[in-house]
C-alpha positions as a printed Julia matrix, in Angstrom:
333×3 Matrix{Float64}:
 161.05  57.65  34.83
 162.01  59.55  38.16
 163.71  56.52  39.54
 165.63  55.7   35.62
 166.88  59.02  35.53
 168.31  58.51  39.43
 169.73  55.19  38.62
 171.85  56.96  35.41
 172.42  59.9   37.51
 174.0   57.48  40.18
 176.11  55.76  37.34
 177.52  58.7   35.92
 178.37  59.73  39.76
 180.35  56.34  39.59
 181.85  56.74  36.47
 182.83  60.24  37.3
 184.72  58.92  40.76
 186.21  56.14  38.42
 187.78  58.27  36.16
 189.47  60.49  38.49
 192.65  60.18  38.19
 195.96  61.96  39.65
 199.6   62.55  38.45
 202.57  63.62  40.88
 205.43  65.13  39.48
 208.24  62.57  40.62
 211.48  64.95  41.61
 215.04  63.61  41.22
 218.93  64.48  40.17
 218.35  61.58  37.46
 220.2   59.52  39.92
 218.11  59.35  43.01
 214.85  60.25  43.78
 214.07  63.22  46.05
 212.27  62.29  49.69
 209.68  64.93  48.99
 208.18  62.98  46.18
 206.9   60.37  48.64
 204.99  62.75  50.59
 203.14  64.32  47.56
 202.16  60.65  46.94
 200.66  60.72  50.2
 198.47  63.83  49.3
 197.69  61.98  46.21
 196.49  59.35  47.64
 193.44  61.36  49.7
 192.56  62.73  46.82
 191.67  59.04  45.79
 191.79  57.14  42.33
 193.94  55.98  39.56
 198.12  57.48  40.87
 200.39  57.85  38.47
 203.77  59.57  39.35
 205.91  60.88  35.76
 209.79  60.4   36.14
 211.57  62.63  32.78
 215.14  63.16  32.54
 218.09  62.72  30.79
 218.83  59.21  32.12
 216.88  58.33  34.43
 215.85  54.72  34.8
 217.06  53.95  38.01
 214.8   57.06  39.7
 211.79  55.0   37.32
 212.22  51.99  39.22
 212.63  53.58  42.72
 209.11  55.62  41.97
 207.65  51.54  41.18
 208.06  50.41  44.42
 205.91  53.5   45.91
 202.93  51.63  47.39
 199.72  53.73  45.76
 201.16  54.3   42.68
 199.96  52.65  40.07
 201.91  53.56  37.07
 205.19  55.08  36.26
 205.28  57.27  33.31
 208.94  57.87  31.93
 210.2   60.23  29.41
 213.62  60.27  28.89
 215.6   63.25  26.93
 218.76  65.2   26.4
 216.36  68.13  25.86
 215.82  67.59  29.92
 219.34  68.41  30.83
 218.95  70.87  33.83
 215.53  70.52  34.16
 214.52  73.7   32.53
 211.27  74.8   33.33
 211.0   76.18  29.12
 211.52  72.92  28.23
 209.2   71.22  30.87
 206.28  72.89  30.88
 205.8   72.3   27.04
 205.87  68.48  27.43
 203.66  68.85  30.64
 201.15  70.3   28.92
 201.18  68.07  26.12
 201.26  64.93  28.63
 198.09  66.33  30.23
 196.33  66.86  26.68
 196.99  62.84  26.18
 196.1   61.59  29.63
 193.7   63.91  30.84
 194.54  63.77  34.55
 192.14  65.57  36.69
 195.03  66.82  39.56
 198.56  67.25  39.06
 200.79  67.28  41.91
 204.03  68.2   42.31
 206.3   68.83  45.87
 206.26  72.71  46.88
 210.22  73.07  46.24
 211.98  75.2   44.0
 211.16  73.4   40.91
 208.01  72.49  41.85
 206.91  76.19  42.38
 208.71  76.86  39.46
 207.02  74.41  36.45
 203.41  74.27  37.8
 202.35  77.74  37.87
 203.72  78.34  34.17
 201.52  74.8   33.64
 198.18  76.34  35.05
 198.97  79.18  33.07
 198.97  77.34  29.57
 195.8   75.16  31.25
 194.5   78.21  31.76
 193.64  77.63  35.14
 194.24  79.03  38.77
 197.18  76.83  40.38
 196.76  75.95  44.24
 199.88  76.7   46.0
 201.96  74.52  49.09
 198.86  72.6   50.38
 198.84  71.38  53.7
 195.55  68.93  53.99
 193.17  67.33  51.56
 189.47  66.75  52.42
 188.3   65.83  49.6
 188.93  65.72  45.62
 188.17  69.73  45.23
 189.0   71.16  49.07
 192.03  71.52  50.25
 193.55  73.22  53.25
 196.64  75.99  53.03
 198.15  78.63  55.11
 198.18  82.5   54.34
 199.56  85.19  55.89
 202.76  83.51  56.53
 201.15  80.72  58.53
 199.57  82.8   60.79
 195.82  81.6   59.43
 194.43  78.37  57.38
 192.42  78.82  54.59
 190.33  76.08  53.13
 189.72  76.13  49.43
 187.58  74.51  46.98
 188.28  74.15  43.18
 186.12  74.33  40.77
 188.83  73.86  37.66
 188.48  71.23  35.26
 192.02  70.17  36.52
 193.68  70.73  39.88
 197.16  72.2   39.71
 198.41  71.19  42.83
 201.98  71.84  44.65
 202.01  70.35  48.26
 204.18  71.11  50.99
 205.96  68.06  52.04
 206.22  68.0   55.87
 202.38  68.44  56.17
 202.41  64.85  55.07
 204.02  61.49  56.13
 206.25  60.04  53.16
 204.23  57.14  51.14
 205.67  53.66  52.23
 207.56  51.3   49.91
 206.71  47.62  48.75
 204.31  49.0   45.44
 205.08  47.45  42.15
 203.57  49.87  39.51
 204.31  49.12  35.69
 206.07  51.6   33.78
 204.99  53.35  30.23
 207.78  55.04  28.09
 206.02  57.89  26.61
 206.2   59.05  23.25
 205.39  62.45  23.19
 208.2   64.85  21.35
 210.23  67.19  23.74
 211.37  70.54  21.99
 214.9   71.9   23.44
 214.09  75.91  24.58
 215.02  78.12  22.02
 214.98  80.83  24.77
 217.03  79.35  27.54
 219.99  76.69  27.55
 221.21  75.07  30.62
 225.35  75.06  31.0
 225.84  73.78  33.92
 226.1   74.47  37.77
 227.97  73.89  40.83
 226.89  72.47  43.98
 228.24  72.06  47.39
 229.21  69.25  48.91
 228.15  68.32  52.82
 228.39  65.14  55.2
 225.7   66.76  57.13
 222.11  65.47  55.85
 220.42  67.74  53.4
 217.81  70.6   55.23
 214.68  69.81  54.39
 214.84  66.08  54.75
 216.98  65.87  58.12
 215.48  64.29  61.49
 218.09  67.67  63.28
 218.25  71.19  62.54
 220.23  73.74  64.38
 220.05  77.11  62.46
 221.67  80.27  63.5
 220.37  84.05  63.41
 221.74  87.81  63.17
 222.63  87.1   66.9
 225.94  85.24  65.56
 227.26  87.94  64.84
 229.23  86.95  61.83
 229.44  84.03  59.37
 233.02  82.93  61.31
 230.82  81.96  64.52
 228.48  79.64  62.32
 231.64  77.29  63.08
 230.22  76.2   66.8
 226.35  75.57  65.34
 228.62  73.18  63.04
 230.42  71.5   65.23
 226.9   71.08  67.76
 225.17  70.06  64.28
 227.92  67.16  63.58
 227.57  65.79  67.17
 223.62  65.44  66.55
 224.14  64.58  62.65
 221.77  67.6   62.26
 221.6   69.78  59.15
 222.42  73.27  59.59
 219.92  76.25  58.16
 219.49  80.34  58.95
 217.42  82.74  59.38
 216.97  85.47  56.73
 218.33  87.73  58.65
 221.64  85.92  58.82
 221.27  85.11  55.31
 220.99  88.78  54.56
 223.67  89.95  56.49
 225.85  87.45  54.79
 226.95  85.46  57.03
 225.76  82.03  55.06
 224.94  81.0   51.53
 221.21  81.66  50.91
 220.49  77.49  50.4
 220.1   77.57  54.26
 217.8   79.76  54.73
 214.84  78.25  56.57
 211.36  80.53  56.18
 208.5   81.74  54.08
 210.86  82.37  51.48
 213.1   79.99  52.37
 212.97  76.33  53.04
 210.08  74.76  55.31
 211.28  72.5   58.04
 209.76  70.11  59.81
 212.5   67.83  61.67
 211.84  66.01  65.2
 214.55  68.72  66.67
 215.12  72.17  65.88
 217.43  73.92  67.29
 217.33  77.97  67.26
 220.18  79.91  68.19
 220.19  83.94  67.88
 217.07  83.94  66.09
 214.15  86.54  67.33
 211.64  84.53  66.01
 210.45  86.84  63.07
 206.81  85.76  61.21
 208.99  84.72  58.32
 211.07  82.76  60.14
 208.5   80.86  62.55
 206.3   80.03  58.89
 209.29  77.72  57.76
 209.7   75.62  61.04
 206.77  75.54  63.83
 205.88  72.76  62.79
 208.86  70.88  63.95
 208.02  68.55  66.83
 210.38  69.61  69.52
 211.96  73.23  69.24
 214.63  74.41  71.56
 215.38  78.37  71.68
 218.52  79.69  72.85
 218.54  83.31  73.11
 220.13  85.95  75.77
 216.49  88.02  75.09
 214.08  86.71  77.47
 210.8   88.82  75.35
 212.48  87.17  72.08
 208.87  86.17  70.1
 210.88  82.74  69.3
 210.39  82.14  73.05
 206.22  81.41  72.44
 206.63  78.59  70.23
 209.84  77.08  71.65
 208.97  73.86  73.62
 212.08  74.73  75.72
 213.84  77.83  76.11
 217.53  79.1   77.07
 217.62  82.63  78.26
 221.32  82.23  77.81
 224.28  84.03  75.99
 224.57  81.63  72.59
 228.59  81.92  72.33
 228.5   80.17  75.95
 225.77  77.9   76.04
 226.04  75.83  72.33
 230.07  75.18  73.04
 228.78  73.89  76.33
 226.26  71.51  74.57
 228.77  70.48  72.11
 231.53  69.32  75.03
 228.43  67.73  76.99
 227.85  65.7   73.98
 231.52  65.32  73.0
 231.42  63.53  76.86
 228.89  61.37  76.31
């Protein structure tokens, strides 16, 4: 009897791991899928089992067939709408939860931007559950590893909720490869337009320079510019290295650039192969959204800046001297 009841006990382990089963959140414009999507795949994938990634929007078969190729995933669930014009999170959340009721996924993933922060938390809500915020590492299907107190320690966290409400911070975690080929499911499950909130439209800018968070260069500037006129030389450096260009929030508070470019806690999180600081103390806030970038270069006439401790190299130089010099070295070469 001892030994029947381990054997069943074993199966119903197996069957447990079996079932397990994860959905990411694919982001997108409905034209092109957004990098950060393949790295939640990646934490998706050490998590383990069944990966399915959900593409909705107004028209948005082409992102549906870029998610296919995502090696890992292994189905594509599409839900196409007018209701999903401007991606409103009143609108979203309903179908989400609905979704979930049908599938019953047991973590939901979604990339730790703007809209993912935005959705998920209003999700775990109607799940009634506790969400888990901008993970960093997985070690197994219920632990996970985050920062708190603005990176300055690591938590590790275990989950006990029926479902894990995940969002995951992208440069923690290489980007999933391509070659998959995962079907695709049109769904049938109703979306109801908000009858609090209507989307009318919105304006973005335009850039040649690659977008912030996804860029392999970043040169961002800090209050020590001065003014929003001298961001003009950490533009010119930036199109010499085909970097993207960010801020601190100081800079962004003092307005001397448009709040998109703000790199930081509350900000974007960086984690390019070069980042270039200029003017920037090297506030908590700050150092949260890019020390994890793999080479950082400080320039900063303060030799006790803080920026100067995490900086692999360091320019105890006056900034409206030393980047124009860069730029004309590289201009040379």
């Amino acid at each position: 009897m001892i030994i029947g009841a381990r054997q069943t006990f074993a199966r119903s382990l197996g069957l447990l791991k079996r079932l397990k089963s994860t959905l990411v959140i694919a982001e997108h414009n409905n034209e092109k899928l957004t990098p950060c999507t393949l790295n939640a795949v990646t934490a998706a994938s050490k998590i383990g089992g069944d990966i399915s990634c959900l593409v909705y929007g107004t028209n948005c078969s082409k992102v549906a067939e870029e998610v296919s190729k995502i090696k890992g995933v292994s189905k594509v669930l599409v839900a196409e709408s007018e209701a999903f014009k401007g991606f409103l999170p009143e609108t979203v959340t309903p179908f989400l939860e609905a979704t979930q009721k049908q599938f019953k996924f047991t973590h939901i993933l979604a990339p730790a931007t703007a809209t993912g922060k935005n959705i998920l938390p209003r999700l775990a809500a109607k799940l009634d559950v506790s969400p888990i915020s901008e993970i960093t590492g997985v070690q197994d299907e219920s632990t996970f590893v985050r920062t708190i107190y603005a990176g300055n320690a690591i938590q590790t966290l275990k989950s006990s909720e029926s479902v894990k409400i995940i969002t995951v911070r992208g440069t923690s975690f290489e980007a999933a490869a391509l070659g998959g080929s995962a079907a695709s499911e049109k769904l049938s499950i109703p979306v109801e337009k908000s009858s609090t909130s209507e989307f009318l439209g919105q304006e973005l800018s335009k850039s040649d320079r690659p977008e912030l968070t996804s860029a392999k260069a970043v040169v961002s500037g800090g209050r020590g510019m001065k003014n929003g006129e001298n961001f003009k030389i950490l533009y010119e450096l930036a199109d010499k290295l085909n970097a993207a260009v960010g801020a601190s929030r100081a800079a962004v508070d003092a307005g001397f650039v448009a709040n998109d470019l703000q790199v930081g806690q509350t900000g974007k999180i960086v984690a390019p192969e070069l980042y270039i600081a200029v003017g920037i103390s090297g506030a908590i806030q700050h150092l949260a959204g890019m020390k994890d970038s793999k080479v950082i270069v400080a320039i900063n006439k303060d030799p006790e800046a803080p920026i100067f401790q995490v900086a692999d190299y360091g320019l105890v130089e006056d900034l409206f001297k030393a980047v124009p010099a860069m730029t004309l070295l590289l201009t040379k070469k």
